[in-house]
């Protein structure tokens, strides 16, 4: 038994204590994350929260072992100096530098989640790589949300205090052979357990636990964000590529049901109409009264008086969804009919290919095409993708050439830039021009000269969205004086949603609820109605192709919203974890391999999963259609068949 006296019991127990502390503080971060985002993630009571948090331990294990792998190795490696004070000091700094940096990611997600409505992933790099103002954005965010750094500092201080409460006793091994044998066995056992922990358990022999697995433990898909932690979601998406060739159905099924090529025949309008597209930053459907008349929301207030008046003279779709989560996703969805799934198309290795889009078909028809965005040229990746789509002209902050109108953070203020937009287009007709606005965005500021002009509202978005609405009103006052105005089709949508106030828009699918407006002062286009059918951003491209009389096949997963054809309409709703498809009377949740949820079309909060409870010809066909759509998307993106 003297052999086992060299077992490093004290060191092992202290190591377990130190790792246990990480679990404790990850659970505290989870609780705080939910507390600061509880208006977006509904949980029925404390017991339900603890059940979800318990399942989060599996994902915490992976994250903690990722972060502390070197710490664990250095704590157990048999080099006889492990218990020395200077060695323990090295371990202390390693532990808190690595855990401090990664723990901060969880706190950053308190704020980031409110904008993205998804956990932090490496996709944030694809946005950040195009920006040069991240330092300013960071400090503004800290100033606006001081509770986040305060809580972080307090908890890190408490963590350090608890770490120091339990110390390793300095000792020197007496018998080296037993010491090394037992140390090697302990070390190997720790490595084996760590590998199991990182993979997420022994039952996942086929693949490590992933973001999708969080959905197995929740009743509502939104709650999966509580199960996850930011470190896990970030590490699990490093060097990931969810694009893969799959085969669920044959090509005949896809061609007959998904119909990736559409053909709309109508009388060729002469002269060709001009096209003006507004992609309005953070324009959630919640903010506009024209899209909420049927919702019966108690004490509802609209913050877009001009858009409301314009909608009354337009064709509008009050049940429209975005097909992405970030601004750049909207550019591919709106202009090219390409949505973004768990991995965004625009940041994938496949984005640089020939793409048929509203831009390319307008170029084919002799249109002058241009893209406008008041940020520094290249911001958000817009310039690069505009070049891929084939815009003939790009107008950014450089071309605007007046920094006096710069908001100091992101771009030229909307009002002056939209005036520039109104006056600069139309030199050659017909033309197609798209503008991406910028002011209705964090840090939620408006020009000083308009302080006090707009209602403060119920959250930070309500004042700047009123400013953008006012800027659009002033744009129309100028546009109406232009010779091109009468024969122009205007389109308005939002890129994605932002701050939410009303409970109706806290429902899971309404996290991507945006408005959609088609307007023309020319009555021959017959764009005046309220259409309650579900719609999406990727329907804009085929609708415009139809309206301008393209009369050739187009590649599209959307459909023309003004066509009388009764083609199957599959609505795709974005999610960073699993995909959602609205098909017929049901919503299907698809994880890339199989349908894991079926919900009634009216169940926008995804409260009742009918999978296993309902089986009908419609739902069986719906499951197959979701798979077929996904298969065709992967095939066309990966094999460069987007033209």
PDB file of N, CA and C in Angstrom, residues 2-3 35 38 47 59 83 87 123 128 186 228 281 314 333 348 369 398 433 540 551 557 563 600 617 629:
ATOM      1  N   UNK A   2       2.136   1.146   0.360  1.00  0.00           N
ATOM      2  CA  UNK A   2       3.008   2.318   0.335  1.00  0.00           C
ATOM      3  C   UNK A   2       3.127   2.894  -1.070  1.00  0.00           C
ATOM      4  N   UNK A   3       2.871   2.011  -2.060  1.00  0.00           N
ATOM      5  CA  UNK A   3       2.945   2.427  -3.457  1.00  0.00           C
ATOM      6  C   UNK A   3       1.983   3.586  -3.736  1.00  0.00           C
ATOM      7  N   UNK A  35     -31.570  36.515 -17.585  1.00  0.00           N
ATOM      8  CA  UNK A  35     -32.193  37.656 -16.902  1.00  0.00           C
ATOM      9  C   UNK A  35     -32.223  38.884 -17.816  1.00  0.00           C
ATOM     10  N   UNK A  38     -34.663  37.951 -20.887  1.00  0.00           N
ATOM     11  CA  UNK A  38     -35.876  37.172 -20.600  1.00  0.00           C
ATOM     12  C   UNK A  38     -37.084  37.645 -21.397  1.00  0.00           C
ATOM     13  N   UNK A  47     -38.543  26.273 -11.983  1.00  0.00           N
ATOM     14  CA  UNK A  47     -38.222  24.851 -12.172  1.00  0.00           C
ATOM     15  C   UNK A  47     -37.866  24.564 -13.621  1.00  0.00           C
ATOM     16  N   UNK A  59     -22.949  21.281 -22.263  1.00  0.00           N
ATOM     17  CA  UNK A  59     -22.302  22.219 -23.175  1.00  0.00           C
ATOM     18  C   UNK A  59     -21.244  23.042 -22.438  1.00  0.00           C
ATOM     19  N   UNK A  83       4.031  21.361  -7.301  1.00  0.00           N
ATOM     20  CA  UNK A  83       3.507  21.977  -6.074  1.00  0.00           C
ATOM     21  C   UNK A  83       4.301  23.213  -5.640  1.00  0.00           C
ATOM     22  N   UNK A  87       5.460  27.632  -9.572  1.00  0.00           N
ATOM     23  CA  UNK A  87       4.741  26.866 -10.586  1.00  0.00           C
ATOM     24  C   UNK A  87       3.238  27.093 -10.444  1.00  0.00           C
ATOM     25  N   UNK A 123     -19.171  33.668 -36.894  1.00  0.00           N
ATOM     26  CA  UNK A 123     -19.741  34.536 -37.934  1.00  0.00           C
ATOM     27  C   UNK A 123     -19.504  36.002 -37.618  1.00  0.00           C
ATOM     28  N   UNK A 128     -17.026  41.716 -38.638  1.00  0.00           N
ATOM     29  CA  UNK A 128     -15.995  42.605 -38.104  1.00  0.00           C
ATOM     30  C   UNK A 128     -14.879  42.886 -39.102  1.00  0.00           C
ATOM     31  N   UNK A 186      -2.992   8.759 -13.845  1.00  0.00           N
ATOM     32  CA  UNK A 186      -3.929   9.856 -13.568  1.00  0.00           C
ATOM     33  C   UNK A 186      -4.036  10.792 -14.761  1.00  0.00           C
ATOM     34  N   UNK A 228     -27.149  26.631 -24.412  1.00  0.00           N
ATOM     35  CA  UNK A 228     -25.810  26.903 -24.926  1.00  0.00           C
ATOM     36  C   UNK A 228     -25.088  27.946 -24.076  1.00  0.00           C
ATOM     37  N   UNK A 281     -32.241  49.510 -42.475  1.00  0.00           N
ATOM     38  CA  UNK A 281     -31.517  48.914 -41.358  1.00  0.00           C
ATOM     39  C   UNK A 281     -32.428  48.658 -40.159  1.00  0.00           C
ATOM     40  N   UNK A 314     -50.093  51.205 -51.308  1.00  0.00           N
ATOM     41  CA  UNK A 314     -49.154  50.207 -51.820  1.00  0.00           C
ATOM     42  C   UNK A 314     -49.700  48.792 -51.708  1.00  0.00           C
ATOM     43  N   UNK A 333     -30.312  37.921 -49.946  1.00  0.00           N
ATOM     44  CA  UNK A 333     -31.713  37.483 -49.959  1.00  0.00           C
ATOM     45  C   UNK A 333     -32.576  38.374 -50.838  1.00  0.00           C
ATOM     46  N   UNK A 348     -19.352  32.335 -47.054  1.00  0.00           N
ATOM     47  CA  UNK A 348     -18.937  30.973 -47.369  1.00  0.00           C
ATOM     48  C   UNK A 348     -17.894  30.984 -48.478  1.00  0.00           C
ATOM     49  N   UNK A 369     -27.474  50.090 -63.276  1.00  0.00           N
ATOM     50  CA  UNK A 369     -27.633  49.502 -61.939  1.00  0.00           C
ATOM     51  C   UNK A 369     -26.633  50.110 -60.960  1.00  0.00           C
ATOM     52  N   UNK A 398     -17.299  57.494 -49.575  1.00  0.00           N
ATOM     53  CA  UNK A 398     -16.257  58.129 -50.391  1.00  0.00           C
ATOM     54  C   UNK A 398     -16.869  58.997 -51.485  1.00  0.00           C
ATOM     55  N   UNK A 433     -31.782  50.803 -58.712  1.00  0.00           N
ATOM     56  CA  UNK A 433     -30.900  51.286 -57.652  1.00  0.00           C
ATOM     57  C   UNK A 433     -31.373  50.741 -56.313  1.00  0.00           C
ATOM     58  N   UNK A 540     -38.731  38.906 -53.334  1.00  0.00           N
ATOM     59  CA  UNK A 540     -38.635  40.228 -53.958  1.00  0.00           C
ATOM     60  C   UNK A 540     -38.048  40.130 -55.363  1.00  0.00           C
ATOM     61  N   UNK A 551     -39.643  37.689 -68.640  1.00  0.00           N
ATOM     62  CA  UNK A 551     -40.148  36.671 -69.571  1.00  0.00           C
ATOM     63  C   UNK A 551     -39.129  35.593 -69.949  1.00  0.00           C
ATOM     64  N   UNK A 557     -35.663  30.401 -55.268  1.00  0.00           N
ATOM     65  CA  UNK A 557     -36.380  29.600 -54.267  1.00  0.00           C
ATOM     66  C   UNK A 557     -37.599  30.356 -53.746  1.00  0.00           C
ATOM     67  N   UNK A 563     -47.886  37.101 -59.136  1.00  0.00           N
ATOM     68  CA  UNK A 563     -48.267  36.105 -60.142  1.00  0.00           C
ATOM     69  C   UNK A 563     -49.537  35.376 -59.719  1.00  0.00           C
ATOM     70  N   UNK A 600     -48.070  23.913 -35.926  1.00  0.00           N
ATOM     71  CA  UNK A 600     -49.109  24.566 -36.704  1.00  0.00           C
ATOM     72  C   UNK A 600     -48.601  25.907 -37.219  1.00  0.00           C
ATOM     73  N   UNK A 617     -50.942  12.937 -44.844  1.00  0.00           N
ATOM     74  CA  UNK A 617     -50.268  13.090 -46.140  1.00  0.00           C
ATOM     75  C   UNK A 617     -49.577  14.444 -46.280  1.00  0.00           C
ATOM     76  N   UNK A 629     -35.808  20.944 -50.458  1.00  0.00           N
ATOM     77  CA  UNK A 629     -35.371  22.347 -50.560  1.00  0.00           C
ATOM     78  C   UNK A 629     -33.926  22.464 -50.103  1.00  0.00           C
TER      79      UNK A 629
END
